């Protein structure tokens, strides 16, 4: 009688995990390439801006040619372009964004000082218009063709086509300066009146937030509504919704459990792009309302031009968008496994 030995089959490979890791590695590699492209573009793009930074900084002051040459040497502007580029890349890869020409302070410190104001403004706006756009877009698509759908879509298309700076100016004229018998109700700009402490300070900042947040929400919610509505309309003809209704599910449950989750991919992209804008801020809106954030700082840097500050802000803005898009790409397969194939 011969003994038989059992053959143990090798453990099955977790194909889902392997596929997701391969997919994530590809997206991460693409993000790193994009960051390198941003680094290179950030250097050469702002070198073509007309104007001499040293002459702009010394404008109106008696300055000799020797003093101008000394300043150019101090800021490294007398070096060959290739040497400026290698120095710039080396410092950027270590987190050193350089020294601002006009503020004479490290660019990283200037960005850190202005970042909270931008996060407060754009973070509040993104939270409000994402929620509002998702809610209105879902209901507009679910009852498409009705009077409410035509009204909300028409208003959204109008607001989406309006430049944010122009809308901000209209709000300032109407609600800050006042029109006719309507008095000015809100400040024309800035983040605070000064001299307030504690709870009174929070109320003062909230008072200054109203008009710039309203400007961003009016434009942002329109984009969100239209994207959500279009995505949901594409899903509404699916057989799985008919099956869900045939099983006795109520209309609200069909929408919430089946239709909306399957229409989320474009919405996820848009939401994460909006989160990238939380860091980038809104240059035009911050400039119109004199908001002391990164957008206003970028505008000041462009006017010189303050090359290290402009380049540093450009890297931060673009980097935030790349990271948010990477996160969206990594979430896609969790919502729809077909994406990783």
Short mmCIF file of C-alpha atoms in Angstrom, two decimals:
data_model
loop_
_atom_site.label_atom_id
_atom_site.label_comp_id
_atom_site.label_asym_id
_atom_site.label_seq_id
_atom_site.Cartn_x
_atom_site.Cartn_y
_atom_site.Cartn_z
CA UNK A 1 0.00 0.00 0.00
CA UNK A 2 1.59 3.20 -1.11
CA UNK A 3 1.16 6.46 0.76
CA UNK A 4 -0.20 9.32 -1.20
CA UNK A 5 0.97 12.84 -0.60
CA UNK A 6 -1.48 15.67 -0.88
CA UNK A 7 -0.51 18.39 -3.29
CA UNK A 8 -1.23 21.79 -1.85
CA UNK A 9 -2.10 24.37 -4.46
CA UNK A 10 -0.35 27.71 -4.14
CA UNK A 11 -2.34 30.42 -2.49
CA UNK A 12 -4.24 32.50 -5.04
CA UNK A 13 -2.74 35.86 -5.76
CA UNK A 14 -4.85 38.76 -4.64
CA UNK A 15 -5.43 40.13 -8.12
CA UNK A 16 -7.54 43.02 -6.91
CA UNK A 17 -4.83 44.30 -4.58
CA UNK A 18 -2.11 43.78 -7.17
CA UNK A 19 -4.17 45.56 -9.81
CA UNK A 20 -4.85 48.49 -7.51
CA UNK A 21 -1.17 48.79 -6.53
CA UNK A 22 -0.15 48.75 -10.19
CA UNK A 23 -2.80 51.35 -10.99
CA UNK A 24 -1.75 53.54 -8.02
CA UNK A 25 1.93 53.31 -8.95
CA UNK A 26 1.15 54.49 -12.47
CA UNK A 27 -0.85 57.46 -11.18
CA UNK A 28 1.87 58.34 -8.67
CA UNK A 29 4.50 58.26 -11.40
CA UNK A 30 2.37 60.55 -13.55
CA UNK A 31 1.97 62.96 -10.63
CA UNK A 32 5.74 63.08 -10.06
CA UNK A 33 6.32 63.81 -13.76
CA UNK A 34 3.74 66.60 -13.55
CA UNK A 35 5.52 68.09 -10.53
CA UNK A 36 8.83 68.09 -12.42
CA UNK A 37 7.10 69.78 -15.37
CA UNK A 38 5.68 72.40 -12.98
CA UNK A 39 9.15 73.01 -11.57
CA UNK A 40 10.62 73.59 -15.03
CA UNK A 41 7.66 75.64 -16.27
CA UNK A 42 7.65 77.77 -13.13
CA UNK A 43 11.20 78.87 -13.82
CA UNK A 44 11.05 79.66 -17.53
CA UNK A 45 7.47 80.95 -17.71
CA UNK A 46 8.06 83.92 -15.43
CA UNK A 47 11.43 84.74 -17.00
CA UNK A 48 9.57 85.98 -20.09
CA UNK A 49 7.59 88.56 -18.10
CA UNK A 50 8.71 91.99 -19.31
CA UNK A 51 10.42 94.20 -16.77
CA UNK A 52 13.55 94.34 -14.66
CA UNK A 53 12.92 93.29 -11.03
CA UNK A 54 15.85 95.36 -9.75
CA UNK A 55 14.73 98.53 -11.54
CA UNK A 56 11.17 97.97 -10.33
CA UNK A 57 12.34 97.68 -6.72
CA UNK A 58 14.43 100.84 -6.96
CA UNK A 59 11.85 102.83 -8.91
CA UNK A 60 11.77 106.44 -7.77
CA UNK A 61 15.05 106.16 -5.86
CA UNK A 62 18.37 107.57 -7.10
CA UNK A 63 20.40 104.47 -7.90
CA UNK A 64 23.71 104.25 -9.73
CA UNK A 65 24.66 101.59 -12.25
CA UNK A 66 27.07 100.09 -9.71
CA UNK A 67 24.31 99.78 -7.12
CA UNK A 68 22.01 98.11 -9.67
CA UNK A 69 24.80 95.66 -10.53
CA UNK A 70 25.34 94.92 -6.83
CA UNK A 71 21.64 94.17 -6.34
CA UNK A 72 21.59 91.88 -9.38
CA UNK A 73 24.55 90.01 -7.96
CA UNK A 74 22.88 89.78 -4.55
CA UNK A 75 19.78 88.18 -6.06
CA UNK A 76 21.73 85.99 -8.50
CA UNK A 77 20.31 87.72 -11.59
CA UNK A 78 23.78 88.24 -13.06
CA UNK A 79 24.39 84.49 -13.36
CA UNK A 80 23.87 82.61 -16.65
CA UNK A 81 20.34 81.31 -17.13
CA UNK A 82 21.39 77.66 -16.86
CA UNK A 83 23.11 78.38 -13.53
CA UNK A 84 20.02 80.18 -12.22
CA UNK A 85 17.94 77.17 -13.26
CA UNK A 86 20.13 74.58 -11.54
CA UNK A 87 20.29 76.67 -8.35
CA UNK A 88 16.52 77.10 -8.43
CA UNK A 89 15.86 73.37 -8.90
CA UNK A 90 18.34 72.37 -6.21
CA UNK A 91 16.82 74.69 -3.63
CA UNK A 92 13.21 73.84 -4.58
CA UNK A 93 13.85 70.11 -4.14
CA UNK A 94 15.04 70.80 -0.57
CA UNK A 95 12.04 72.99 0.22
CA UNK A 96 13.91 76.29 -0.11
CA UNK A 97 11.78 78.55 -2.33
CA UNK A 98 14.21 81.45 -2.20
CA UNK A 99 14.16 85.00 -0.83
CA UNK A 100 11.51 87.51 -1.90
CA UNK A 101 12.90 90.55 -3.70
CA UNK A 102 10.36 93.06 -2.40
CA UNK A 103 9.70 91.71 1.10
CA UNK A 104 13.28 90.55 1.83
CA UNK A 105 11.92 87.46 3.58
CA UNK A 106 11.92 83.73 2.79
CA UNK A 107 9.16 82.82 0.33
CA UNK A 108 8.12 79.86 2.46
CA UNK A 109 7.49 82.11 5.47
CA UNK A 110 5.43 84.57 3.39
CA UNK A 111 3.28 81.73 2.04
CA UNK A 112 2.78 80.32 5.55
CA UNK A 113 1.67 83.75 6.82
CA UNK A 114 -0.94 84.24 4.07
CA UNK A 115 -2.17 80.65 3.83
CA UNK A 116 -4.67 80.76 6.77
CA UNK A 117 -6.60 83.68 5.25
CA UNK A 118 -6.89 81.86 1.91
CA UNK A 119 -7.95 78.61 3.58
CA UNK A 120 -10.64 80.47 5.52
CA UNK A 121 -12.06 82.20 2.44
CA UNK A 122 -11.88 79.49 -0.19
CA UNK A 123 -12.44 76.63 2.25
CA UNK A 124 -15.72 78.18 3.39
CA UNK A 125 -16.77 78.84 -0.20
CA UNK A 126 -15.88 75.33 -1.45
CA UNK A 127 -17.80 73.69 1.39
CA UNK A 128 -20.88 75.80 0.69
CA UNK A 129 -20.99 75.61 -3.09
CA UNK A 130 -20.12 71.90 -3.25
CA UNK A 131 -22.98 71.06 -0.89
CA UNK A 132 -25.41 73.42 -2.62
CA UNK A 133 -24.44 72.32 -6.13
CA UNK A 134 -24.68 68.61 -5.30
CA UNK A 135 -28.10 69.02 -3.67
CA UNK A 136 -29.61 71.22 -6.41
CA UNK A 137 -27.96 69.28 -9.26
CA UNK A 138 -29.36 65.97 -8.01
CA UNK A 139 -32.90 67.29 -7.73
CA UNK A 140 -32.71 69.17 -10.99
CA UNK A 141 -31.66 66.03 -12.90
CA UNK A 142 -34.19 63.80 -11.17
CA UNK A 143 -37.03 66.11 -12.23
CA UNK A 144 -35.48 67.27 -15.49
CA UNK A 145 -37.66 69.24 -17.85
CA UNK A 146 -39.80 70.73 -15.11
CA UNK A 147 -40.14 74.36 -14.21
CA UNK A 148 -37.71 74.11 -11.27
CA UNK A 149 -35.12 72.38 -13.48
CA UNK A 150 -35.35 75.07 -16.17
CA UNK A 151 -35.07 77.82 -13.57
CA UNK A 152 -32.08 76.38 -11.68
CA UNK A 153 -30.25 75.43 -14.90
CA UNK A 154 -30.80 78.87 -16.42
CA UNK A 155 -29.53 80.64 -13.31
CA UNK A 156 -26.53 78.29 -13.12
CA UNK A 157 -25.59 78.86 -16.77
CA UNK A 158 -25.82 82.62 -16.28
CA UNK A 159 -23.68 82.64 -13.14
CA UNK A 160 -21.11 80.24 -14.63
CA UNK A 161 -20.56 82.62 -17.54
CA UNK A 162 -20.10 85.67 -15.31
CA UNK A 163 -16.45 86.62 -14.54
CA UNK A 164 -15.86 86.36 -10.79
CA UNK A 165 -14.11 89.75 -10.54
CA UNK A 166 -17.02 91.48 -12.31
CA UNK A 167 -19.56 89.84 -10.02
CA UNK A 168 -17.45 90.87 -7.04
CA UNK A 169 -17.41 94.49 -8.20
CA UNK A 170 -21.20 94.44 -8.62
CA UNK A 171 -21.61 93.10 -5.08
CA UNK A 172 -19.31 95.82 -3.72
CA UNK A 173 -21.25 98.55 -5.51
CA UNK A 174 -24.61 97.16 -4.40
CA UNK A 175 -24.02 95.92 -0.86
CA UNK A 176 -20.86 97.73 0.30
CA UNK A 177 -21.07 101.21 -1.26
CA UNK A 178 -24.87 101.22 -1.55
CA UNK A 179 -27.22 102.03 -4.43
CA UNK A 180 -29.94 104.69 -4.08
CA UNK A 181 -31.86 104.18 -0.87
CA UNK A 182 -30.03 100.92 -0.17
CA UNK A 183 -27.18 101.67 2.27
CA UNK A 184 -23.85 99.86 2.35
CA UNK A 185 -24.19 96.81 4.58
CA UNK A 186 -20.79 95.15 4.30
CA UNK A 187 -17.13 96.26 4.19
CA UNK A 188 -15.63 96.99 0.79
CA UNK A 189 -12.53 94.90 1.46
CA UNK A 190 -10.01 93.52 3.87
CA UNK A 191 -10.33 90.78 6.46
CA UNK A 192 -10.90 92.76 9.64
CA UNK A 193 -11.63 96.27 10.85
CA UNK A 194 -8.94 96.17 13.55
CA UNK A 195 -9.10 96.59 17.29
CA UNK A 196 -11.47 93.67 17.92
CA UNK A 197 -10.76 90.74 20.21
CA UNK A 198 -12.35 87.41 21.05
CA UNK A 199 -15.90 86.79 19.87
CA UNK A 200 -16.19 90.33 18.48
CA UNK A 201 -13.16 89.60 16.27
CA UNK A 202 -14.82 86.43 14.90
CA UNK A 203 -17.98 88.37 14.09
CA UNK A 204 -15.93 91.09 12.39
CA UNK A 205 -14.08 88.55 10.20
CA UNK A 206 -17.37 86.82 9.33
CA UNK A 207 -18.79 90.22 8.33
CA UNK A 208 -15.86 90.77 5.96
CA UNK A 209 -16.25 87.21 4.60
CA UNK A 210 -19.81 87.61 3.33
CA UNK A 211 -19.25 89.33 -0.02
CA UNK A 212 -16.12 87.44 -1.20
CA UNK A 213 -17.62 84.10 -0.15
CA UNK A 214 -20.89 84.98 -1.89
CA UNK A 215 -18.93 85.76 -5.07
CA UNK A 216 -17.11 82.42 -5.03
CA UNK A 217 -20.24 80.46 -4.12
CA UNK A 218 -22.30 82.04 -6.91
CA UNK A 219 -19.80 80.96 -9.57
CA UNK A 220 -18.73 77.65 -7.99
CA UNK A 221 -22.16 76.23 -7.23
CA UNK A 222 -23.20 76.77 -10.84
CA UNK A 223 -20.36 74.59 -12.14
CA UNK A 224 -21.06 71.90 -9.54
CA UNK A 225 -24.78 71.84 -10.31
CA UNK A 226 -24.27 71.47 -14.06
CA UNK A 227 -21.71 68.67 -13.72
CA UNK A 228 -23.82 66.72 -11.21
CA UNK A 229 -26.95 67.18 -13.31
CA UNK A 230 -25.24 65.99 -16.51
CA UNK A 231 -23.70 62.93 -14.80
CA UNK A 232 -26.97 61.90 -13.20
CA UNK A 233 -28.93 62.30 -16.44
CA UNK A 234 -26.52 59.86 -18.08
CA UNK A 235 -27.34 57.27 -15.41
CA UNK A 236 -31.10 57.70 -15.30
CA UNK A 237 -31.75 55.51 -18.34
CA UNK A 238 -29.97 52.51 -16.82
CA UNK A 239 -31.77 49.17 -16.50
CA UNK A 240 -30.59 48.80 -12.91
CA UNK A 241 -32.79 51.74 -11.88
CA UNK A 242 -35.84 50.08 -13.48
CA UNK A 243 -34.99 46.87 -11.61
CA UNK A 244 -34.67 48.77 -8.34
CA UNK A 245 -38.08 50.34 -8.83
CA UNK A 246 -39.57 46.94 -9.75
CA UNK A 247 -38.37 45.62 -6.40
CA UNK A 248 -40.53 48.19 -4.69
CA UNK A 249 -37.94 50.78 -3.69
CA UNK A 250 -39.22 54.30 -3.29
CA UNK A 251 -38.07 56.97 -5.72
CA UNK A 252 -35.91 58.73 -3.12
CA UNK A 253 -34.19 55.46 -2.22
CA UNK A 254 -33.51 54.64 -5.88
CA UNK A 255 -31.92 58.04 -6.33
CA UNK A 256 -29.87 57.94 -3.13
CA UNK A 257 -28.71 54.30 -3.16
CA UNK A 258 -28.26 53.60 -6.86
CA UNK A 259 -28.32 56.58 -9.22
CA UNK A 260 -26.21 59.10 -7.31
CA UNK A 261 -23.33 56.70 -6.36
CA UNK A 262 -22.95 55.65 -10.01
CA UNK A 263 -22.81 59.29 -11.15
CA UNK A 264 -20.09 60.25 -8.69
CA UNK A 265 -16.94 59.83 -10.81
CA UNK A 266 -17.05 63.22 -12.60
CA UNK A 267 -18.27 64.82 -9.38
CA UNK A 268 -15.34 63.36 -7.42
CA UNK A 269 -12.91 64.88 -9.92
CA UNK A 270 -14.57 68.27 -9.63
CA UNK A 271 -14.70 68.16 -5.81
CA UNK A 272 -11.00 67.35 -5.53
CA UNK A 273 -10.09 70.05 -8.04
CA UNK A 274 -12.10 72.46 -5.88
CA UNK A 275 -10.13 71.27 -2.85
CA UNK A 276 -6.98 72.16 -4.77
CA UNK A 277 -8.41 75.65 -5.19
CA UNK A 278 -8.66 75.89 -1.40
CA UNK A 279 -4.86 76.26 -1.35
CA UNK A 280 -4.58 78.21 -4.60
CA UNK A 281 -7.34 80.59 -3.59
CA UNK A 282 -8.90 82.95 -6.10
CA UNK A 283 -6.47 85.59 -7.30
CA UNK A 284 -9.10 87.83 -8.86
CA UNK A 285 -11.58 87.68 -5.97
CA UNK A 286 -8.88 88.21 -3.33
CA UNK A 287 -7.54 91.17 -5.29
CA UNK A 288 -10.98 92.77 -5.76
CA UNK A 289 -11.82 92.45 -2.06
CA UNK A 290 -8.26 93.21 -0.83
CA UNK A 291 -8.27 89.88 0.99
CA UNK A 292 -4.85 89.24 2.61
CA UNK A 293 -4.34 85.74 1.19
CA UNK A 294 -2.17 83.95 -1.32
CA UNK A 295 -4.12 85.29 -4.28
CA UNK A 296 -3.43 88.90 -3.33
CA UNK A 297 0.20 88.00 -2.61
CA UNK A 298 0.53 86.48 -6.08
CA UNK A 299 -0.86 89.65 -7.65
CA UNK A 300 1.66 91.77 -5.70
CA UNK A 301 4.50 89.49 -6.78
CA UNK A 302 3.53 89.71 -10.46
CA UNK A 303 3.52 93.51 -10.40
CA UNK A 304 7.29 93.72 -9.66
CA UNK A 305 7.93 90.91 -10.87
CA UNK A 306 9.20 89.22 -7.69
CA UNK A 307 10.51 86.07 -9.37
CA UNK A 308 11.20 83.87 -6.30
CA UNK A 309 7.81 84.69 -4.80
CA UNK A 310 5.95 84.17 -8.10
CA UNK A 311 7.74 80.87 -8.70
CA UNK A 312 7.14 79.67 -5.15
CA UNK A 313 3.43 80.46 -5.28
CA UNK A 314 3.14 78.84 -8.71
CA UNK A 315 4.70 75.63 -7.37
CA UNK A 316 2.38 75.62 -4.34
CA UNK A 317 -0.73 76.28 -6.44
CA UNK A 318 0.10 73.70 -9.11
CA UNK A 319 1.33 71.18 -6.53
CA UNK A 320 -1.96 71.39 -4.63
CA UNK A 321 -3.91 70.70 -7.82
CA UNK A 322 -1.68 67.74 -8.75
CA UNK A 323 -2.01 66.19 -5.29
CA UNK A 324 -5.79 66.59 -5.28
CA UNK A 325 -6.06 65.02 -8.75
CA UNK A 326 -3.87 62.14 -7.58
CA UNK A 327 -6.17 61.54 -4.60
CA UNK A 328 -9.18 61.58 -6.93
CA UNK A 329 -7.50 59.02 -9.20
CA UNK A 330 -6.75 56.78 -6.22
CA UNK A 331 -10.37 56.95 -5.04
CA UNK A 332 -11.83 56.13 -8.48
CA UNK A 333 -11.23 52.34 -8.28
CA UNK A 334 -12.90 52.22 -4.88
CA UNK A 335 -16.05 53.71 -6.42
CA UNK A 336 -15.88 51.79 -9.70
CA UNK A 337 -13.54 48.73 -9.92
CA UNK A 338 -13.65 48.89 -13.72
CA UNK A 339 -11.34 51.92 -13.65
CA UNK A 340 -8.28 49.89 -12.64
CA UNK A 341 -8.60 47.50 -15.56
#
